[in-house]
Amino acid sequence: MIMNSEAEMELKPRVVRSCAVALFAIISGALWIGFSVDTYFGSDGPFYFAIILDNGTFTNIAPSRAHAEWMSQWPLVWAVRSGVSDLKLLEVIFGLGIWFPWVLGFVVSLYATRERPALIVFYLISLASLNLAGWCLIYGEHMVLLSIAWPIFYLAILRRPLNVVEQILTAALLLVHMRLYETTIASGSIFVVLFAFRGWLATSHRERWGNSFFTILAMASVMIAAYWIINPRDADNRGHFLGAIGASLGHPYPWMGVSFVVLTAWGYLFSSSRAFLAAWMMPLVIGVLSLLSPGIMGGISFSTRTLTLTALPLLMFVTAMASLSSFRFTKKWALSVSALIVGLSLLHVRHLQSWIEFRSEFKGVLKEEQGLVNPADHDDIDHWGWTNPLLSYVWSEGEVRSVILNRNFESGYEPFDPFTEMVLEKYLAKKPNFLEAAEE
């Protein structure tokens, strides 16, 4: 039953799309505020940056993630090969590459949902609650999966045959989807079911053959992911990933986004005022409590890569139900979604405090010290366990006077030997004096 109150009136498609653009701008603003303090250098970030700058090529971390690397690293690779040498500019280009899949996913999703524009809010909630959750893994391949899977999903649930443009987009996105991250085994399985069902319902040869092709591409992504899960590039990765599923439960953002969506869906399905109230209260309570923390621990943030296997399918399931219902984007719904997304974006900025303090302290040590620095002399200053020397180079602005060693530099993993080697050599205005002394 449609109520006549202003809050329950359905917003016009143009208003919904304008609201979506504004909310995407807010999410992007929060992301770029993080970029302004180098969140892309969290965890393995400086390692990725150094590989691209030193080799002028993609990181090639794993074959199962090749397309994600291409999608997010092509601007930086292009800049390096074009001769750009300004480190600050290269960092901005690194950020642009990371942001590119987010923009692409939003633009195609906006196009795919033009007949049911209300559905775009689920992609926005996913961006705010799942993507922003990984502040120290913002460059990660799973981020590309979170962005690319949604437009494919929206095209797959269209309640009519796809036109030629939509078929081309679907094929291109499914080709990209084939090698994004090992958890495409989940999203790929969803796409297999959806496109196989569409093929079964098809009434024209073009639609039937098109959906058969899409089903094969989706099955290929599942098979590729399954192969690399069974034969991981690092045998320890499987155990670490499984452990991260539990660790991700400690992150507030996914709980806020998923609880809002699920409880709201429950309220619509069963006309439950208590569920609607809980959909407001649970994110609010979690958000207020998490405000007390100056940051999200790096390990918990890193664990959010598992959300592509857990939270993403759940959000897609609720979205599919909404697409089959008479779901309408009312003023009340718009205010609720806006409050959630703005709140999550502000929390992301708030929780950068710990990283900002670490970054400031680390840069301070680099300016004060000369040569190789034992972190034990500075309260074991450390962010990720093995990236101190890399951060020393990327944060020295082209003039490396000191390198802070890793805490376990005598026995732990080292991406390069800071006693005899250097990174970013082509971008340094001056070779480190301590390395010159070591060579003499």
Short mmCIF file of N, CA and C in Angstrom, two decimals, residues 284-376:
data_model
loop_
_atom_site.label_atom_id
_atom_site.label_comp_id
_atom_site.label_asym_id
_atom_site.label_seq_id
_atom_site.Cartn_x
_atom_site.Cartn_y
_atom_site.Cartn_z
N LEU A 284 23.93 3.03 14.32
CA LEU A 284 24.16 4.22 15.13
C LEU A 284 25.00 3.89 16.36
N VAL A 285 24.62 2.83 17.06
CA VAL A 285 25.36 2.43 18.27
C VAL A 285 26.78 2.02 17.94
N ILE A 286 26.93 1.20 16.89
CA ILE A 286 28.27 0.76 16.49
C ILE A 286 29.13 1.95 16.09
N GLY A 287 28.53 2.88 15.33
CA GLY A 287 29.28 4.05 14.88
C GLY A 287 29.72 4.94 16.03
N VAL A 288 28.81 5.20 16.97
CA VAL A 288 29.14 6.04 18.13
C VAL A 288 30.25 5.40 18.96
N LEU A 289 30.14 4.10 19.20
CA LEU A 289 31.16 3.41 20.00
C LEU A 289 32.52 3.42 19.30
N SER A 290 32.50 3.25 17.96
CA SER A 290 33.78 3.21 17.24
C SER A 290 34.42 4.59 17.14
N LEU A 291 33.64 5.64 17.38
CA LEU A 291 34.22 6.99 17.39
C LEU A 291 35.28 7.14 18.48
N LEU A 292 35.17 6.35 19.52
CA LEU A 292 36.11 6.43 20.63
C LEU A 292 37.50 5.97 20.24
N SER A 293 37.59 5.16 19.17
CA SER A 293 38.88 4.64 18.74
C SER A 293 39.53 5.58 17.74
N PRO A 294 40.85 5.85 17.89
CA PRO A 294 41.53 6.74 16.94
C PRO A 294 41.87 6.07 15.62
N GLY A 295 41.62 4.76 15.52
CA GLY A 295 41.93 4.08 14.27
C GLY A 295 41.53 2.62 14.29
N ILE A 296 41.52 2.03 13.09
CA ILE A 296 41.26 0.60 12.94
C ILE A 296 42.59 -0.10 12.79
N MET A 297 42.84 -1.11 13.58
CA MET A 297 44.12 -1.81 13.53
C MET A 297 44.40 -2.34 12.13
N GLY A 298 45.68 -2.27 11.73
CA GLY A 298 46.07 -2.69 10.40
C GLY A 298 45.67 -4.12 10.08
N GLY A 299 45.81 -5.02 11.05
CA GLY A 299 45.47 -6.42 10.83
C GLY A 299 43.99 -6.62 10.56
N ILE A 300 43.14 -5.89 11.31
CA ILE A 300 41.70 -5.99 11.10
C ILE A 300 41.33 -5.40 9.75
N SER A 301 41.93 -4.27 9.41
CA SER A 301 41.67 -3.67 8.11
C SER A 301 42.10 -4.60 6.98
N PHE A 302 43.26 -5.23 7.13
CA PHE A 302 43.78 -6.14 6.11
C PHE A 302 42.85 -7.35 5.94
N SER A 303 42.19 -7.74 7.01
CA SER A 303 41.31 -8.92 6.97
C SER A 303 40.04 -8.67 6.16
N THR A 304 39.74 -7.41 5.85
CA THR A 304 38.50 -7.11 5.14
C THR A 304 38.52 -7.62 3.70
N ARG A 305 39.65 -8.11 3.22
CA ARG A 305 39.68 -8.72 1.88
C ARG A 305 38.75 -9.93 1.83
N THR A 306 38.45 -10.53 2.98
CA THR A 306 37.56 -11.70 3.03
C THR A 306 36.10 -11.33 2.85
N LEU A 307 35.77 -10.05 2.95
CA LEU A 307 34.38 -9.62 2.82
C LEU A 307 33.84 -9.88 1.42
N THR A 308 34.72 -10.01 0.44
CA THR A 308 34.28 -10.36 -0.91
C THR A 308 33.68 -11.76 -0.96
N LEU A 309 34.00 -12.56 0.04
CA LEU A 309 33.48 -13.93 0.12
C LEU A 309 32.28 -14.04 1.04
N THR A 310 32.15 -13.10 1.98
CA THR A 310 31.11 -13.21 2.99
C THR A 310 30.04 -12.12 2.84
N ALA A 311 30.41 -10.87 3.04
CA ALA A 311 29.42 -9.79 3.04
C ALA A 311 28.90 -9.44 1.65
N LEU A 312 29.77 -9.47 0.64
CA LEU A 312 29.34 -9.08 -0.71
C LEU A 312 28.20 -9.95 -1.24
N PRO A 313 28.28 -11.29 -1.18
CA PRO A 313 27.16 -12.11 -1.64
C PRO A 313 25.86 -11.83 -0.87
N LEU A 314 25.99 -11.55 0.42
CA LEU A 314 24.79 -11.26 1.22
C LEU A 314 24.13 -9.97 0.75
N LEU A 315 24.93 -8.93 0.51
CA LEU A 315 24.38 -7.67 0.01
C LEU A 315 23.73 -7.87 -1.36
N MET A 316 24.34 -8.69 -2.20
CA MET A 316 23.77 -8.95 -3.52
C MET A 316 22.45 -9.72 -3.43
N PHE A 317 22.37 -10.63 -2.47
CA PHE A 317 21.13 -11.39 -2.29
C PHE A 317 19.98 -10.46 -1.92
N VAL A 318 20.23 -9.54 -1.00
CA VAL A 318 19.19 -8.60 -0.60
C VAL A 318 18.82 -7.69 -1.77
N THR A 319 19.83 -7.29 -2.56
CA THR A 319 19.57 -6.45 -3.72
C THR A 319 18.69 -7.18 -4.73
N ALA A 320 18.96 -8.47 -4.93
CA ALA A 320 18.14 -9.27 -5.86
C ALA A 320 16.69 -9.31 -5.38
N MET A 321 16.49 -9.48 -4.09
CA MET A 321 15.12 -9.47 -3.55
C MET A 321 14.45 -8.13 -3.77
N ALA A 322 15.22 -7.05 -3.59
CA ALA A 322 14.66 -5.71 -3.79
C ALA A 322 14.27 -5.50 -5.25
N SER A 323 15.05 -6.06 -6.17
CA SER A 323 14.76 -5.89 -7.60
C SER A 323 13.49 -6.63 -8.00
N LEU A 324 13.15 -7.69 -7.27
CA LEU A 324 11.95 -8.47 -7.57
C LEU A 324 10.72 -7.92 -6.86
N SER A 325 10.93 -6.98 -5.95
CA SER A 325 9.82 -6.42 -5.18
C SER A 325 9.40 -5.07 -5.74
N SER A 326 8.50 -4.43 -5.06
CA SER A 326 8.06 -3.09 -5.45
C SER A 326 8.84 -2.03 -4.68
N PHE A 327 10.09 -2.33 -4.38
CA PHE A 327 10.96 -1.44 -3.61
C PHE A 327 11.00 -0.05 -4.24
N ARG A 328 10.74 0.96 -3.42
CA ARG A 328 10.73 2.34 -3.91
C ARG A 328 11.70 3.19 -3.10
N PHE A 329 12.33 4.15 -3.77
CA PHE A 329 13.28 5.03 -3.11
C PHE A 329 12.52 6.26 -2.62
N THR A 330 12.10 6.22 -1.37
CA THR A 330 11.32 7.30 -0.78
C THR A 330 12.24 8.31 -0.10
N LYS A 331 11.66 9.43 0.31
CA LYS A 331 12.44 10.44 1.02
C LYS A 331 13.01 9.88 2.31
N LYS A 332 12.21 9.08 2.99
CA LYS A 332 12.67 8.47 4.25
C LYS A 332 13.86 7.55 4.00
N TRP A 333 13.76 6.72 2.94
CA TRP A 333 14.85 5.80 2.60
C TRP A 333 16.09 6.59 2.19
N ALA A 334 15.90 7.67 1.43
CA ALA A 334 17.02 8.50 0.99
C ALA A 334 17.75 9.10 2.18
N LEU A 335 17.01 9.60 3.16
CA LEU A 335 17.63 10.19 4.35
C LEU A 335 18.39 9.13 5.15
N SER A 336 17.81 7.93 5.26
CA SER A 336 18.45 6.86 6.01
C SER A 336 19.76 6.44 5.35
N VAL A 337 19.71 6.21 4.04
CA VAL A 337 20.91 5.79 3.32
C VAL A 337 21.97 6.88 3.37
N SER A 338 21.55 8.13 3.19
CA SER A 338 22.49 9.24 3.22
C SER A 338 23.17 9.35 4.58
N ALA A 339 22.39 9.20 5.64
CA ALA A 339 22.96 9.26 6.99
C ALA A 339 23.99 8.15 7.20
N LEU A 340 23.67 6.95 6.73
CA LEU A 340 24.59 5.82 6.87
C LEU A 340 25.89 6.08 6.11
N ILE A 341 25.79 6.49 4.85
CA ILE A 341 26.98 6.67 4.02
C ILE A 341 27.82 7.85 4.49
N VAL A 342 27.17 8.94 4.85
CA VAL A 342 27.92 10.09 5.38
C VAL A 342 28.60 9.70 6.69
N GLY A 343 27.88 8.96 7.55
CA GLY A 343 28.46 8.52 8.82
C GLY A 343 29.67 7.63 8.61
N LEU A 344 29.58 6.67 7.70
CA LEU A 344 30.71 5.78 7.42
C LEU A 344 31.90 6.56 6.83
N SER A 345 31.62 7.51 5.98
CA SER A 345 32.69 8.31 5.39
C SER A 345 33.40 9.14 6.45
N LEU A 346 32.63 9.72 7.36
CA LEU A 346 33.23 10.50 8.45
C LEU A 346 34.03 9.61 9.39
N LEU A 347 33.53 8.41 9.65
CA LEU A 347 34.27 7.47 10.49
C LEU A 347 35.61 7.11 9.85
N HIS A 348 35.59 6.92 8.53
CA HIS A 348 36.84 6.62 7.82
C HIS A 348 37.87 7.72 8.06
N VAL A 349 37.42 8.97 7.96
CA VAL A 349 38.33 10.10 8.19
C VAL A 349 38.78 10.14 9.65
N ARG A 350 37.85 9.92 10.55
CA ARG A 350 38.18 9.92 11.99
C ARG A 350 39.21 8.85 12.31
N HIS A 351 39.06 7.68 11.72
CA HIS A 351 39.94 6.57 12.05
C HIS A 351 41.30 6.63 11.36
N LEU A 352 41.56 7.72 10.65
CA LEU A 352 42.90 7.92 10.08
C LEU A 352 43.86 8.50 11.11
N GLN A 353 43.35 8.87 12.28
CA GLN A 353 44.18 9.54 13.28
C GLN A 353 45.43 8.76 13.65
N SER A 354 45.27 7.47 13.91
CA SER A 354 46.43 6.66 14.31
C SER A 354 47.48 6.61 13.20
N TRP A 355 47.00 6.45 11.95
CA TRP A 355 47.92 6.42 10.81
C TRP A 355 48.63 7.77 10.65
N ILE A 356 47.89 8.87 10.80
CA ILE A 356 48.47 10.21 10.67
C ILE A 356 49.55 10.42 11.71
N GLU A 357 49.28 9.97 12.94
CA GLU A 357 50.27 10.11 14.02
C GLU A 357 51.51 9.26 13.73
N PHE A 358 51.31 8.03 13.25
CA PHE A 358 52.45 7.18 12.90
C PHE A 358 53.26 7.82 11.78
N ARG A 359 52.58 8.30 10.75
CA ARG A 359 53.25 8.92 9.60
C ARG A 359 54.08 10.12 10.04
N SER A 360 53.51 10.96 10.91
CA SER A 360 54.22 12.15 11.39
C SER A 360 55.45 11.77 12.21
N GLU A 361 55.28 10.77 13.07
CA GLU A 361 56.41 10.32 13.89
C GLU A 361 57.50 9.71 13.02
N PHE A 362 57.12 8.90 12.05
CA PHE A 362 58.08 8.24 11.17
C PHE A 362 58.87 9.27 10.38
N LYS A 363 58.17 10.25 9.82
CA LYS A 363 58.86 11.29 9.05
C LYS A 363 59.78 12.12 9.95
N GLY A 364 59.35 12.32 11.20
CA GLY A 364 60.18 13.05 12.15
C GLY A 364 61.50 12.34 12.42
N VAL A 365 61.45 11.01 12.57
CA VAL A 365 62.67 10.24 12.78
C VAL A 365 63.58 10.32 11.56
N LEU A 366 63.01 10.26 10.38
CA LEU A 366 63.81 10.35 9.15
C LEU A 366 64.56 11.67 9.07
N LYS A 367 63.96 12.76 9.56
CA LYS A 367 64.61 14.06 9.51
C LYS A 367 65.67 14.22 10.60
N GLU A 368 65.45 13.56 11.73
CA GLU A 368 66.35 13.71 12.86
C GLU A 368 67.60 12.84 12.74
N GLU A 369 67.45 11.66 12.16
CA GLU A 369 68.52 10.67 12.17
C GLU A 369 69.33 10.69 10.87
N GLN A 370 70.49 10.04 10.94
CA GLN A 370 71.36 9.86 9.78
C GLN A 370 71.74 8.38 9.70
N GLY A 371 71.77 7.84 8.49
CA GLY A 371 72.20 6.46 8.30
C GLY A 371 71.11 5.45 8.61
N LEU A 372 71.55 4.25 8.99
CA LEU A 372 70.63 3.15 9.29
C LEU A 372 70.16 3.27 10.74
N VAL A 373 68.86 3.24 10.95
CA VAL A 373 68.27 3.50 12.26
C VAL A 373 67.64 2.24 12.81
N ASN A 374 68.03 1.87 14.02
CA ASN A 374 67.41 0.74 14.70
C ASN A 374 66.08 1.21 15.29
N PRO A 375 64.96 0.58 14.92
CA PRO A 375 63.65 1.03 15.44
C PRO A 375 63.55 0.93 16.96
N ALA A 376 64.37 0.07 17.56
CA ALA A 376 64.35 -0.06 19.02
C ALA A 376 64.73 1.26 19.70
#
